[in-house]
CSV table of C-alpha atoms in Angstrom, one decimal:
chain,number,residue,atom,x,y,z
A,1,MET,CA,81.5,63.0,57.7
A,2,ARG,CA,79.5,66.2,56.5
A,3,LYS,CA,76.3,64.7,58.4
A,4,HIS,CA,78.3,65.0,61.6
A,5,PHE,CA,79.9,68.2,60.9
A,6,TRP,CA,76.2,69.4,60.7
A,7,LYS,CA,74.9,67.8,63.7
A,8,ALA,CA,77.7,69.2,66.0
A,9,ALA,CA,77.1,72.7,64.4
A,10,ILE,CA,73.2,72.7,64.8
A,11,GLY,CA,73.8,71.2,68.5
A,12,LEU,CA,76.0,74.2,69.1
A,13,ALA,CA,73.9,76.7,67.5
A,14,LEU,CA,71.1,75.3,70.0
A,15,ILE,CA,73.2,76.1,72.9
A,16,LEU,CA,74.5,79.4,72.0
A,17,VAL,CA,71.4,81.1,70.7
A,18,PRO,CA,69.7,80.8,74.3
A,19,ALA,CA,72.8,82.2,75.8
A,20,SER,CA,72.6,85.0,73.1
A,21,CYS,CA,68.9,85.6,73.7
A,22,GLY,CA,69.9,85.8,77.9
A,23,ASP,CA,72.3,88.4,77.0
A,24,LYS,CA,70.2,90.2,74.7
A,25,GLN,CA,67.2,89.9,77.5
A,26,LEU,CA,69.9,91.2,80.2
A,27,ALA,CA,71.0,93.9,78.2
A,28,THR,CA,67.3,95.3,77.8
A,29,ILE,CA,66.8,94.9,81.7
A,30,TYR,CA,70.1,97.1,82.1
A,31,ASP,CA,68.7,99.8,79.9
A,32,THR,CA,65.4,100.0,81.4
A,33,GLN,CA,67.3,100.0,84.7
A,34,GLU,CA,69.5,103.2,83.6
A,35,SER,CA,66.3,104.8,82.1
A,36,ASN,CA,64.5,104.2,85.9
A,37,ILE,CA,67.5,105.7,87.4
A,38,GLU,CA,67.3,108.7,85.3
A,39,ALA,CA,64.1,109.5,86.2
A,40,ILE,CA,64.4,108.8,89.8
A,41,SER,CA,67.6,111.0,90.0
A,42,GLU,CA,65.5,113.7,87.7
A,43,ASN,CA,62.8,113.8,90.5
A,44,LEU,CA,65.3,114.0,93.4
A,45,LEU,CA,67.3,117.0,91.6
A,46,ASN,CA,63.8,118.8,91.0
A,47,ALA,CA,62.5,118.2,94.8
A,48,ASN,CA,65.6,120.0,95.9
A,49,GLU,CA,67.4,123.1,94.5
A,50,ASP,CA,70.4,122.6,96.3
A,51,ALA,CA,71.1,119.2,94.8
A,52,THR,CA,73.7,117.9,92.9
A,53,LEU,CA,74.6,115.0,90.7
A,54,GLU,CA,77.8,113.2,90.2
A,55,ARG,CA,78.8,110.0,88.3
A,56,ALA,CA,81.5,107.5,88.7
A,57,ASN,CA,81.8,104.2,87.1
A,58,GLY,CA,78.0,103.6,86.5
A,59,SER,CA,76.8,104.9,89.6
A,60,VAL,CA,75.0,108.2,89.9
A,61,ARG,CA,75.3,110.2,93.3
A,62,ILE,CA,72.7,112.7,94.0
A,63,THR,CA,73.5,114.9,97.2
A,64,VAL,CA,70.3,116.6,98.8
A,65,VAL,CA,72.1,118.0,101.8
A,66,HIS,CA,75.9,119.0,101.2
A,67,GLY,CA,78.1,118.1,104.4
A,68,GLU,CA,81.6,119.4,105.1
A,69,GLY,CA,85.1,118.3,105.3
A,70,GLN,CA,87.4,116.1,103.8
A,71,PRO,CA,85.8,113.9,100.9
A,72,LEU,CA,86.0,110.1,101.4
A,73,GLU,CA,89.5,108.7,99.5
A,74,GLU,CA,89.7,105.2,98.1
A,75,ARG,CA,91.1,103.5,101.3
A,76,GLY,CA,88.8,105.8,103.8
A,77,ALA,CA,86.0,104.8,105.9
A,78,VAL,CA,82.7,106.2,106.3
A,79,ALA,CA,80.1,106.2,109.0
A,80,LEU,CA,76.5,106.2,108.1
A,81,TYR,CA,72.9,105.4,108.3
A,82,TYR,CA,71.3,103.6,105.3
A,83,ALA,CA,68.0,102.8,103.5
A,84,GLY,CA,68.8,100.1,100.8
A,85,TYR,CA,65.9,99.6,97.9
A,86,TYR,CA,65.9,97.5,95.0
A,87,ILE,CA,64.7,99.7,92.0
A,88,SER,CA,61.7,98.1,90.0
A,89,GLY,CA,60.1,101.4,88.8
A,90,ARG,CA,60.9,105.2,88.5
A,91,ASN,CA,60.3,105.8,92.1
A,92,LEU,CA,61.5,104.6,95.6
A,93,GLY,CA,59.1,103.1,97.7
A,94,SER,CA,58.9,101.3,101.1
A,95,GLY,CA,57.8,98.1,99.3
A,96,ASN,CA,61.3,97.9,97.7
A,97,LEU,CA,63.0,98.5,100.8
A,98,PHE,CA,65.4,95.5,101.6
A,99,ALA,CA,67.5,97.1,104.6
A,100,THR,CA,68.0,99.8,106.6
A,101,ASN,CA,69.7,100.8,109.9
A,102,ASN,CA,67.4,104.4,110.0
A,103,GLU,CA,64.7,103.7,112.5
A,104,SER,CA,62.5,106.3,111.1
A,105,VAL,CA,62.8,104.6,107.8
A,106,ALA,CA,61.9,101.4,109.3
A,107,ASN,CA,58.9,102.9,111.2
A,108,SER,CA,57.7,104.3,107.9
A,109,ALA,CA,57.9,101.1,106.2
A,110,ARG,CA,55.9,99.5,109.1
A,111,TRP,CA,58.8,96.8,110.0
A,112,ALA,CA,58.3,95.4,113.3
A,113,VAL,CA,61.8,95.5,114.8
A,114,THR,CA,62.7,94.1,118.2
A,115,ASP,CA,66.3,94.8,118.1
A,116,THR,CA,67.2,97.9,118.5
A,117,SER,CA,71.0,97.5,118.0
A,118,SER,CA,69.8,97.0,114.3
A,119,PHE,CA,69.7,100.9,114.3
A,120,ASP,CA,73.2,101.7,115.0
A,121,ILE,CA,75.6,103.5,112.7
A,122,VAL,CA,77.5,101.4,110.2
A,123,THR,CA,80.9,102.2,109.5
A,124,LEU,CA,82.3,100.7,106.1
A,125,LYS,CA,85.9,100.6,104.8
A,126,LEU,CA,85.8,101.8,101.0
A,127,ASP,CA,88.5,99.2,100.2
A,128,ASP,CA,86.5,96.3,101.6
A,129,LYS,CA,85.7,94.0,99.0
A,130,ASP,CA,82.0,92.8,100.5
A,131,ILE,CA,80.8,96.3,99.9
A,132,VAL,CA,79.2,95.8,96.4
A,133,GLU,CA,80.7,97.8,93.6
A,134,GLY,CA,78.1,100.5,93.0
A,135,LEU,CA,77.8,101.4,96.3
A,136,ARG,CA,81.9,101.5,96.4
A,137,ASP,CA,81.8,103.8,93.4
A,138,GLY,CA,79.1,106.1,94.7
A,139,LEU,CA,80.4,106.5,98.2
A,140,LEU,CA,83.8,108.0,97.1
A,141,GLY,CA,83.7,111.5,97.4
A,142,VAL,CA,81.1,112.0,100.0
A,143,LYS,CA,81.7,114.2,103.2
A,144,GLY,CA,80.5,114.2,106.5
A,145,GLY,CA,76.8,115.7,106.9
A,146,ASP,CA,76.1,114.7,103.4
A,147,GLU,CA,72.6,113.0,102.8
A,148,CYS,CA,72.3,111.7,99.4
A,149,TYR,CA,71.2,108.7,97.4
A,150,VAL,CA,73.6,106.3,95.3
A,151,LEU,CA,71.9,104.5,92.3
A,152,PHE,CA,73.3,101.9,89.9
A,153,SER,CA,72.2,99.1,87.7
A,154,GLY,CA,72.2,95.5,88.2
A,155,LYS,CA,75.7,95.5,86.4
A,156,LYS,CA,77.2,97.1,89.7
A,157,GLY,CA,74.8,95.3,92.1
A,158,PHE,CA,74.7,91.7,93.2
A,159,GLY,CA,74.4,90.2,89.8
A,160,LYS,CA,72.3,86.7,89.1
A,161,LYS,CA,72.6,86.3,92.8
A,162,LYS,CA,69.0,86.3,94.4
A,163,ILE,CA,69.6,87.9,98.2
A,164,GLY,CA,66.5,88.1,100.4
A,165,ASN,CA,63.8,89.7,98.9
A,166,ILE,CA,66.5,91.4,96.1
A,167,PRO,CA,65.6,90.0,92.8
A,168,SER,CA,68.7,88.8,90.6
A,169,ASN,CA,70.6,91.4,88.6
A,170,ALA,CA,68.4,94.0,90.4
A,171,ALA,CA,69.4,97.8,90.1
A,172,LEU,CA,69.8,99.2,93.8
A,173,ALA,CA,69.4,102.6,95.3
A,174,TYR,CA,71.0,103.4,98.5
A,175,HIS,CA,69.8,106.9,100.7
A,176,LEU,CA,72.5,107.5,102.7
A,177,TRP,CA,73.3,109.9,105.9
A,178,ILE,CA,77.1,110.6,106.1
A,179,LYS,CA,78.0,110.9,110.0
A,180,SER,CA,81.7,111.1,109.3
A,181,VAL,CA,84.6,110.2,106.9
A,182,SER,CA,87.7,109.2,108.1
A,183,ASN,CA,90.7,108.7,105.6
A,184,ASP,CA,93.5,107.8,108.1
């Protein structure tokens, strides 16, 4: 009886140890991401004396140009241009750009785009469940005319899913040009 107990206990331990190592490794990855987000935030704040920083549920928003009007509410909609980056260090670069509808960003990154409709303004409803959690949290409160960056760790991103050239559990940054906000 004892022999079977120990075999079962050892078998369970062999299963749990890799899982806990994976959890520790993921926690270390998220800690590194948070450190990178802080460094990027500092760089953005230092580059613009009018920039402000706001935190919401694990997301960081750096507003570098302040708009006017009503702030985006939980059930509102926002029309915007964007550039999405996955964060792999302490700077944002075109090598980490994964999506944009901003023609000048696409040109700077030397993207060959034949369909110019991909540069149309996008409208997002904040209560749309398909919006990544970190982006939703960071958008809350933006105003028409804002130019801002929303950054968040992989905890609030796409999770374990690798999407296109975005690594799994990647920290993300969105450079946003807010055209309008509607809370109707």
